[in-house]
PDB file of C-alpha atoms in Angstrom:
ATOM      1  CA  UNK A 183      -7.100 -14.651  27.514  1.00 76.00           C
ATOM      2  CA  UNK A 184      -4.697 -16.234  24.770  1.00 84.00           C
ATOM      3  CA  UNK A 185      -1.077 -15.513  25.268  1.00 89.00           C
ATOM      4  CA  UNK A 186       1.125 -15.150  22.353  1.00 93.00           C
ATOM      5  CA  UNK A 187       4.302 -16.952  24.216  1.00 95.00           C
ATOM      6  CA  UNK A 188       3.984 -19.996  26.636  1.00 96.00           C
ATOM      7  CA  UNK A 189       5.837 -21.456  29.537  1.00 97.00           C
ATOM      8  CA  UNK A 190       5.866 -24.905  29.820  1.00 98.00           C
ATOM      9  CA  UNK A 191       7.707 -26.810  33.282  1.00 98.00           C
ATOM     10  CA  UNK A 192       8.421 -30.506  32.606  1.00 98.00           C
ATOM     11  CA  UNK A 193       9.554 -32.452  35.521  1.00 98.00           C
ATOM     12  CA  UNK A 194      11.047 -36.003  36.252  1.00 98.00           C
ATOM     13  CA  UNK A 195       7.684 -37.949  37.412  1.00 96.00           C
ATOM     14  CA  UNK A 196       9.397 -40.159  39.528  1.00 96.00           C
ATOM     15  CA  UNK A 197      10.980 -37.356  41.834  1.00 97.00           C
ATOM     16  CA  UNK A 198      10.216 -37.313  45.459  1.00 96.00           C
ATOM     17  CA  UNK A 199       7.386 -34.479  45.957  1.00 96.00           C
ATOM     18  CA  UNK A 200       9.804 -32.196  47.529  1.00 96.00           C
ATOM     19  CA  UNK A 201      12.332 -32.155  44.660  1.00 97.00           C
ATOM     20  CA  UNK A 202       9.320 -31.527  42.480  1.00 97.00           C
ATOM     21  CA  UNK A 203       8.655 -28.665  44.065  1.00 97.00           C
ATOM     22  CA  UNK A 204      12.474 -27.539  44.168  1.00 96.00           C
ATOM     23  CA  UNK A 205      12.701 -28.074  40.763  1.00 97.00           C
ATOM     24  CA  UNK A 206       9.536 -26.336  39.459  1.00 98.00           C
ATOM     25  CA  UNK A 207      10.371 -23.220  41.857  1.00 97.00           C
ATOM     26  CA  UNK A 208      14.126 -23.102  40.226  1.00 97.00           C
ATOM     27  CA  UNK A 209      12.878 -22.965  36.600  1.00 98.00           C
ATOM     28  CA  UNK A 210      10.374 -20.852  37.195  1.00 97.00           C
ATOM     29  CA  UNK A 211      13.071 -17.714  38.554  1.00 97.00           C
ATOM     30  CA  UNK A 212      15.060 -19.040  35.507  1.00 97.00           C
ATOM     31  CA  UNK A 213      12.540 -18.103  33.548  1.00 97.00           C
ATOM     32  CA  UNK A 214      11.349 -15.046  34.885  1.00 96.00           C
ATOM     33  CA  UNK A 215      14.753 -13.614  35.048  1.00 95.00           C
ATOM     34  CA  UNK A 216      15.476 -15.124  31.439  1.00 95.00           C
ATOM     35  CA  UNK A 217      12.221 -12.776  30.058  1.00 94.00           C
ATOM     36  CA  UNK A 218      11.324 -10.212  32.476  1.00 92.00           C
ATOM     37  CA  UNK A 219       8.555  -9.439  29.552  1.00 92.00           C
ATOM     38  CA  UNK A 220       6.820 -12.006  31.213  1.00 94.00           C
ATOM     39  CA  UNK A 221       6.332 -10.413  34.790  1.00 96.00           C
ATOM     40  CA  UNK A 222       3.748  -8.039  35.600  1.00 95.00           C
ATOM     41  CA  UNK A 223       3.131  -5.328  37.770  1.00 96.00           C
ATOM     42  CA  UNK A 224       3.650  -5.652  41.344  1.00 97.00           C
ATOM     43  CA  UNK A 225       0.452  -6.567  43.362  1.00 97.00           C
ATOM     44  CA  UNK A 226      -1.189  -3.623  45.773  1.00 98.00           C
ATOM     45  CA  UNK A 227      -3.777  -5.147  49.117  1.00 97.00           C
ATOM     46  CA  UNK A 228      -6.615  -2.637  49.883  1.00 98.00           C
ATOM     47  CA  UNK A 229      -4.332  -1.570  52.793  1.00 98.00           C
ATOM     48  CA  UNK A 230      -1.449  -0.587  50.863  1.00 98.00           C
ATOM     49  CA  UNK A 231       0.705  -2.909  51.311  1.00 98.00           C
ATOM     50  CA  UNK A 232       3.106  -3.972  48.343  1.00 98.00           C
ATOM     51  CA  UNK A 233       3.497  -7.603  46.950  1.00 98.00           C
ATOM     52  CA  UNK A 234       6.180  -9.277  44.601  1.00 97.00           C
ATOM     53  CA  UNK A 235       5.230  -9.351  40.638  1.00 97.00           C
ATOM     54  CA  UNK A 236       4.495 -12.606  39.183  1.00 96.00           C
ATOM     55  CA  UNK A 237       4.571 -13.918  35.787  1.00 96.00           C
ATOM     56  CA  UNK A 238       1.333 -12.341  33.783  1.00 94.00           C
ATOM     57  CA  UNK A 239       0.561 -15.558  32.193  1.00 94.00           C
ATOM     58  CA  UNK A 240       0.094 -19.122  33.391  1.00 92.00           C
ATOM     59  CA  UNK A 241       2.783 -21.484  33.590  1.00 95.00           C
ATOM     60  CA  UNK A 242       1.912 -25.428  32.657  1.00 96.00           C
ATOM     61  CA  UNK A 243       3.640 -28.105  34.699  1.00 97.00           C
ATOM     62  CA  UNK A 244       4.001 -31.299  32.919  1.00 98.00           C
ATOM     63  CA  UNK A 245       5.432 -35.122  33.625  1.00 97.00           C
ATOM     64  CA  UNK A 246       7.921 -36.882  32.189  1.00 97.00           C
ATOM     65  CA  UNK A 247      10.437 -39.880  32.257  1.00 97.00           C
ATOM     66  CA  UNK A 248      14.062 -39.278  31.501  1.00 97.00           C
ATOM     67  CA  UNK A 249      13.308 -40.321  27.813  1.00 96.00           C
ATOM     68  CA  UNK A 250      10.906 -37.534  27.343  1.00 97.00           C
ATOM     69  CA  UNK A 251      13.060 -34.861  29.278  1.00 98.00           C
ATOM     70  CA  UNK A 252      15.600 -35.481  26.726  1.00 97.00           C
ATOM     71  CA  UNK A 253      13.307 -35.464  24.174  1.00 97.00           C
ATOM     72  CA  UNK A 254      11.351 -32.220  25.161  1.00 98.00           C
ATOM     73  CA  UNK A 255      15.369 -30.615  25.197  1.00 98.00           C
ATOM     74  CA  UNK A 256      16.452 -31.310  21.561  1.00 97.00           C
ATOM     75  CA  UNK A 257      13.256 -30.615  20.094  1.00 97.00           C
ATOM     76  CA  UNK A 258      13.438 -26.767  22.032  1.00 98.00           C
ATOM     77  CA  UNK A 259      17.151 -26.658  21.376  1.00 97.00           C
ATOM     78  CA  UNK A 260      16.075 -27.329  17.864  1.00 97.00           C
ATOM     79  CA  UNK A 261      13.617 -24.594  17.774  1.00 97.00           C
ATOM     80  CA  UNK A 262      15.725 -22.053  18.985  1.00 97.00           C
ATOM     81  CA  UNK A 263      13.559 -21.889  22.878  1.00 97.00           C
ATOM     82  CA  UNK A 264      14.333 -20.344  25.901  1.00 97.00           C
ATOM     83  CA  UNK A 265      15.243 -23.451  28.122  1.00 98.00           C
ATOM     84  CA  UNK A 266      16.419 -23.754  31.572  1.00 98.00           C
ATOM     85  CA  UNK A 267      17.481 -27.466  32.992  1.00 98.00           C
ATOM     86  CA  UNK A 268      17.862 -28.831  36.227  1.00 98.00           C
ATOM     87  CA  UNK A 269      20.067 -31.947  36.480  1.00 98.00           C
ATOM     88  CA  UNK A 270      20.406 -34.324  39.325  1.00 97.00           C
ATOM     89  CA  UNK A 271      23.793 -33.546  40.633  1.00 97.00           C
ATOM     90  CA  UNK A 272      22.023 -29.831  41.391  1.00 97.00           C
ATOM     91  CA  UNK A 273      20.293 -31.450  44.551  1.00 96.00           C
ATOM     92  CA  UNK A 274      23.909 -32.204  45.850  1.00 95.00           C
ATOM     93  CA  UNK A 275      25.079 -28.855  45.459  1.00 94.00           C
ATOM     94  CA  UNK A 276      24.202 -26.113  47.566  1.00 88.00           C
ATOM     95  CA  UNK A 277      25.391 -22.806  45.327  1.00 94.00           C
ATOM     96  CA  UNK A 278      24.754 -21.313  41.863  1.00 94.00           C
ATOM     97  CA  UNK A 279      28.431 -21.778  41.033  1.00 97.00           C
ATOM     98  CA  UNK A 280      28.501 -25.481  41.773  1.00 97.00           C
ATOM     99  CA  UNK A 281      24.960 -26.296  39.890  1.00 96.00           C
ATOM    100  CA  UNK A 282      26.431 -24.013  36.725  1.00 96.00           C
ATOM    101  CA  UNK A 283      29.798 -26.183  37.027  1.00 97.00           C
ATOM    102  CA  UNK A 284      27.756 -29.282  37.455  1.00 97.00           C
ATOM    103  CA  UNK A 285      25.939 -28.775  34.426  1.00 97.00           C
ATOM    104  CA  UNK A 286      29.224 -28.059  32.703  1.00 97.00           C
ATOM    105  CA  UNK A 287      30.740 -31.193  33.748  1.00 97.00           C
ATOM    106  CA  UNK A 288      28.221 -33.002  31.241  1.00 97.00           C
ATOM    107  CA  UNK A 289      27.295 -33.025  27.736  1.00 97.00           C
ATOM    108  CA  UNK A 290      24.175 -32.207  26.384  1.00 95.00           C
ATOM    109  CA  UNK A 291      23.020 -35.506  25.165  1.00 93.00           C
ATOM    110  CA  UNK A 292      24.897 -36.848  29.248  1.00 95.00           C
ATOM    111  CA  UNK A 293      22.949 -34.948  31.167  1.00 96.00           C
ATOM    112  CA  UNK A 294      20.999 -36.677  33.972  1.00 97.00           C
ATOM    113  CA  UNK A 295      17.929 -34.210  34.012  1.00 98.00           C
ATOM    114  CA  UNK A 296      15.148 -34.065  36.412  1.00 98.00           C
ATOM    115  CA  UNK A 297      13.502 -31.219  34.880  1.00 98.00           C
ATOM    116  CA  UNK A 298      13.461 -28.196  32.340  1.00 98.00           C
ATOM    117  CA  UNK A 299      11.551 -24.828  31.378  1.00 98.00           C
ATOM    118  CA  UNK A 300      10.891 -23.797  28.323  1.00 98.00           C
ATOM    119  CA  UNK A 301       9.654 -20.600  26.579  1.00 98.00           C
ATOM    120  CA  UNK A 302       9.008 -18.900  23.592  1.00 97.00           C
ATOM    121  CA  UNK A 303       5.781 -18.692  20.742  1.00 96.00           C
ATOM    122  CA  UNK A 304       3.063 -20.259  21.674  1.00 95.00           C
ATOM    123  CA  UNK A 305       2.797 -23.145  18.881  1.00 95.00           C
ATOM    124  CA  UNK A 306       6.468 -24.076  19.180  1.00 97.00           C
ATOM    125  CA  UNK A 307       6.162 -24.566  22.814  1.00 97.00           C
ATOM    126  CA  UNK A 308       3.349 -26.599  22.097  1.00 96.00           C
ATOM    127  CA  UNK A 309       5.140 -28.583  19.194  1.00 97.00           C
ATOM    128  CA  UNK A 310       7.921 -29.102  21.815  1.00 97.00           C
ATOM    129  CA  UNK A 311       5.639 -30.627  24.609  1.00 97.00           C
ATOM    130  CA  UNK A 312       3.535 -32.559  22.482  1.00 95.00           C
ATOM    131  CA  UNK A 313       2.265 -35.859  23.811  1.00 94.00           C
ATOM    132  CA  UNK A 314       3.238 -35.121  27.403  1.00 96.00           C
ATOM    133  CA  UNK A 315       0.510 -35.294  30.077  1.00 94.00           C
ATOM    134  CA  UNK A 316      -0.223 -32.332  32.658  1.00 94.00           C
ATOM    135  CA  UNK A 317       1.443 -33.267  35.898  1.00 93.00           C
ATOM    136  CA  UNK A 318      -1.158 -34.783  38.088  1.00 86.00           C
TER     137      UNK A 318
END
């Protein structure tokens, strides 16, 4: 099946596999709760029992250096994208209030980011990512 939007996770390559992780699982709810369009129905066992939505299309994870975390962020800025970020003074803090002030603190072209979501049409998320490898 061919989706008309796209999600596309990029994360720092470098990271320690745990922060990885962190990171991919925080931009994920920011973009589910961003576009709830994107979850489906909630999930049914043959004994009844209920289960959580989940996004009703797939989600790529990608690699990248600082470089091409900044990169991938202008060019979706510039194309008017859904983006989420994750900077590195967010593994310090331990609330929502403190990671939105953290990110604050810092200027767009400043910040120190580990990772980002992005998501909108199809061929400008593509655009956007272009030339970044699938993380391994």
């Amino acid at each position: 099946m061919r989706f008309d939007t796209k999600i596309g996770i990029v994360v720092r390559g470098d990271l320690a596999v745990w922060q990885k992780l962190n990171v991919t699982a925080f931009l994920a709810s920011a973009v589910a709760g961003g576009a709830p369009e994107v979850i489906g129905e909630r999930y049914e066992d043959g004994s009844g029992t209920s289960y959580l939505p989940m996004f009703r299309q797939p989600v790529l994870v990608y690699a990248a250096d600082p470089a091409g975390l900044a990169r991938v962020r202008a060019r979706a800025v510039e194309r008017g994208l859904a983006v989420a970020v994750y900077i590195e003074e967010m593994f310090k803090t331990g609330n929502d209030v403190d990671n939105r002030a953290a990110v604050r603190a810092v200027t767009a072209e400043e910040m120190p980011l580990v990772g980002l979501a992005v998501h909108g049409p199809r061929n400008a998320v593509d655009k956007t990512l272009k030339g970044l490898p699938l993380h391994p």
